[in-house]
Amino acid sequence: MKRSLVVGIGSALPEKVLTNRDLESIVDTSDEWIVQRTGISERHIAAEGETTSDLALAAAEKALADAGLTSADIDLIVLATATPDQTFPATACTVQDRLGMHHGYAFDVQAVCSGFLFALTTADAHLKAGSAKRALVIGAETFSRILDWSDRGTCVLFGDGAGAVVLEAHEAGEEATPRGLLTAHLRSDGHFRDKLFVDGGPSSTRTVGHLRMEGREVFKHAVATITDVITDAFEATGESADTIDWFVPHQANRRIIDASAKRLGIAEEKVVVTVQHHGNTSAASIPLALDVAVRDGRIKKGDLVLLEAMGGGFTWGSALIRW
């Protein structure tokens, strides 16, 4: 049996930083209001002409360098995004070309804020099936392009960025504590699609549209719905809130993160939080947070890391990785 190991990680952020104080001159809000309700202090915003593929490429190159590999060693690219460069081709194909990779295959997945987990699980399935030996899994977004900057309930929440990991297929041995992606669980329920959505699209309005959200409903479901996929992860592996080393949730809102950890019985010191600096970067938020925690030495080889996310759709999921 094969298992997918994370052998490299990288991230990228636009240079421009938009602080809460900056937002006070754009929309009727305040630093105190934003911090109190979201925990966010600043976010990065893509420059004019800076695209999702630009950020994805930068993150992918860093992940490859971290793994000591080149694009010649990669067979597959799975890129999660809700803000592609174009309706088609897939942004993953643009990244493939810009990496100089003219072999293998590349495609996008769209599960909004759960996108990275859906992409990770998809790549894992391809590696286990033997279709590829190594995969780049990328979460990249330029959500600033779909925000209504007059809507203070949404424009203060989101930012731009990208994160990437290199997955490598290994034959599972008899290790007492096997490394790699141990289990993953995905869910969706389209009944809630109108709680968090974009009011445009090629087929419906022929426009890009803007993000719309019912904040209270999303908060309520975000805290409640993740329990099932994390319970499934623990039951599948025999692990628990006590045995994991790190909890890396989707970085949407500090209140959601704190409430979710408390509900799950996960100690505060195990929770990786980066939302204060990045805002909600949708599919990029988990790999961005992972990269921060790896770089600062918190996440180390052999650590047990729990990932979770919920996004528009609704979609949600979990993954448990032995780093």
XYZ file of N, CA, C and O in Angstrom, residues 7 12 19 34-35 42 70 99 133 184 192 207 229 274 281 301:
64
model
N 7.004 16.203 1.201
C 8.462 16.299 1.153
C 8.956 17.716 0.882
O 10.156 17.965 0.859
N 3.616 31.989 -0.820
C 3.879 33.288 -1.442
C 2.766 34.251 -1.091
O 1.593 33.863 -1.040
N -3.804 47.185 5.928
C -4.095 47.078 7.357
C -5.532 47.484 7.643
O -6.219 48.066 6.796
N -12.885 45.270 13.624
C -12.411 44.122 12.855
C -11.686 43.122 13.749
O -11.941 41.915 13.689
N -10.777 43.621 14.592
C -10.003 42.732 15.463
C -10.917 41.997 16.438
O -10.777 40.787 16.647
N -4.351 42.561 9.444
C -3.883 42.954 8.117
C -4.057 41.796 7.160
O -4.271 40.655 7.562
N 12.972 19.447 -8.927
C 12.620 20.387 -9.990
C 11.303 19.939 -10.612
O 10.784 18.861 -10.296
N 6.404 26.583 -15.188
C 7.457 25.787 -14.547
C 8.336 25.085 -15.580
O 9.342 24.464 -15.229
N 3.913 9.740 -9.439
C 4.814 9.454 -8.331
C 4.962 10.656 -7.391
O 5.130 10.502 -6.190
N -8.243 11.114 5.265
C -8.894 12.372 4.872
C -10.381 12.109 4.697
O -10.782 11.027 4.254
N -26.915 24.654 1.387
C -26.482 25.917 1.991
C -25.726 26.809 1.015
O -25.044 27.735 1.428
N -20.845 37.624 -15.893
C -19.936 38.525 -15.177
C -19.190 37.717 -14.122
O -19.543 36.577 -13.818
N -16.245 15.378 10.416
C -15.078 14.937 9.652
C -13.856 14.734 10.550
O -12.990 13.900 10.244
N -2.735 32.066 11.929
C -2.053 33.091 11.130
C -3.037 34.116 10.566
O -2.641 35.000 9.818
N -7.626 33.623 3.250
C -7.109 33.461 1.889
C -7.705 32.230 1.215
O -7.120 31.668 0.290
N 9.395 16.977 11.718
C 9.251 15.625 11.198
C 8.742 14.692 12.285
O 9.255 14.681 13.398
